[in-house]
Amino acid sequence: MYYVYILQSQKDQTFYTGMTENISRRLQEHNAGHTKSTKHRAPFKLVYSQEFKTRKEARAREKFLKTGSGREFRDII
């Protein structure tokens, strides 16, 4: 299974959207500072996740969430 997730920084309230096969491990990596693009904004809380059977489906959803319409969706969750 693949997961698309949105994290919100507890530090500056910004969002990060990503995709993974193991959501709990990935959240730990973000919070531990192991991810270059987010280490300066930790800690994070998980605000959204969605499960997909294929990587292709998950990638398409991740790409949508990074568009203007996807950010509008994020803002209402």
GROMACS .gro file of C-alpha atoms in nm:
model
   77
    1MET     CA    1   0.000   0.000   0.000
    2TYR     CA    2   0.102   0.358  -0.063
    3TYR     CA    3   0.000   0.664   0.132
    4VAL     CA    4  -0.026   1.031   0.045
    5TYR     CA    5   0.001   1.255   0.347
    6ILE     CA    6  -0.005   1.618   0.452
    7LEU     CA    7   0.194   1.734   0.750
    8GLN     CA    8   0.164   2.066   0.926
    9SER     CA    9   0.461   2.222   1.098
   10GLN     CA   10   0.403   2.298   1.464
   11LYS     CA   11   0.674   2.562   1.436
   12ASP     CA   12   0.547   2.784   1.153
   13GLN     CA   13   0.212   2.624   1.052
   14THR     CA   14   0.329   2.552   0.694
   15PHE     CA   15   0.233   2.232   0.514
   16TYR     CA   16   0.430   1.950   0.352
   17THR     CA   17   0.275   1.698   0.113
   18GLY     CA   18   0.440   1.365   0.042
   19MET     CA   19   0.401   0.999  -0.044
   20THR     CA   20   0.531   0.687   0.133
   21GLU     CA   21   0.477   0.316   0.193
   22ASN     CA   22   0.510   0.351   0.571
   23ILE     CA   23   0.344   0.660   0.710
   24SER     CA   24   0.447   0.622   1.075
   25ARG     CA   25   0.814   0.574   0.985
   26ARG     CA   26   0.802   0.870   0.748
   27LEU     CA   27   0.651   1.099   1.013
   28GLN     CA   28   0.927   0.996   1.254
   29GLU     CA   29   1.189   1.078   0.989
   30HIS     CA   30   1.041   1.423   0.934
   31ASN     CA   31   1.025   1.494   1.307
   32ALA     CA   32   1.379   1.367   1.366
   33GLY     CA   33   1.520   1.604   1.104
   34HIS     CA   34   1.626   1.334   0.858
   35THR     CA   35   1.453   1.506   0.566
   36LYS     CA   36   1.652   1.794   0.422
   37SER     CA   37   1.352   1.995   0.300
   38THR     CA   38   1.168   1.986   0.633
   39LYS     CA   39   1.428   1.956   0.908
   40HIS     CA   40   1.419   2.327   0.995
   41ARG     CA   41   1.038   2.321   1.038
   42ALA     CA   42   0.997   2.022   1.275
   43PRO     CA   43   0.801   1.907   1.468
   44PHE     CA   44   0.510   1.807   1.246
   45LYS     CA   45   0.161   1.671   1.298
   46LEU     CA   46  -0.023   1.454   1.048
   47VAL     CA   47  -0.332   1.639   0.923
   48TYR     CA   48  -0.434   1.416   0.628
   49SER     CA   49  -0.356   1.074   0.485
   50GLN     CA   50  -0.508   0.860   0.214
   51GLU     CA   51  -0.426   0.501   0.118
   52PHE     CA   52  -0.381   0.372  -0.238
   53LYS     CA   53  -0.320   0.029  -0.385
   54THR     CA   54  -0.068   0.144  -0.645
   55ARG     CA   55   0.219   0.389  -0.651
   56LYS     CA   56   0.077   0.540  -0.968
   57GLU     CA   57  -0.255   0.628  -0.799
   58ALA     CA   58  -0.076   0.773  -0.496
   59ARG     CA   59   0.156   0.982  -0.712
   60ALA     CA   60  -0.140   1.124  -0.907
   61ARG     CA   61  -0.313   1.225  -0.581
   62GLU     CA   62   0.009   1.380  -0.446
   63LYS     CA   63   0.047   1.582  -0.765
   64PHE     CA   64  -0.315   1.701  -0.737
   65LEU     CA   65  -0.267   1.808  -0.375
   66LYS     CA   66   0.026   2.024  -0.483
   67THR     CA   67  -0.190   2.218  -0.732
   68GLY     CA   68  -0.403   2.522  -0.655
   69SER     CA   69  -0.718   2.310  -0.630
   70GLY     CA   70  -0.538   2.063  -0.407
   71ARG     CA   71  -0.423   2.339  -0.173
   72GLU     CA   72  -0.783   2.465  -0.156
   73PHE     CA   73  -0.888   2.113  -0.054
   74ARG     CA   74  -0.612   2.108   0.209
   75ASP     CA   75  -0.729   2.436   0.354
   76ILE     CA   76  -1.077   2.299   0.428
   77ILE     CA   77  -0.964   1.979   0.602
   0.00000   0.00000   0.00000
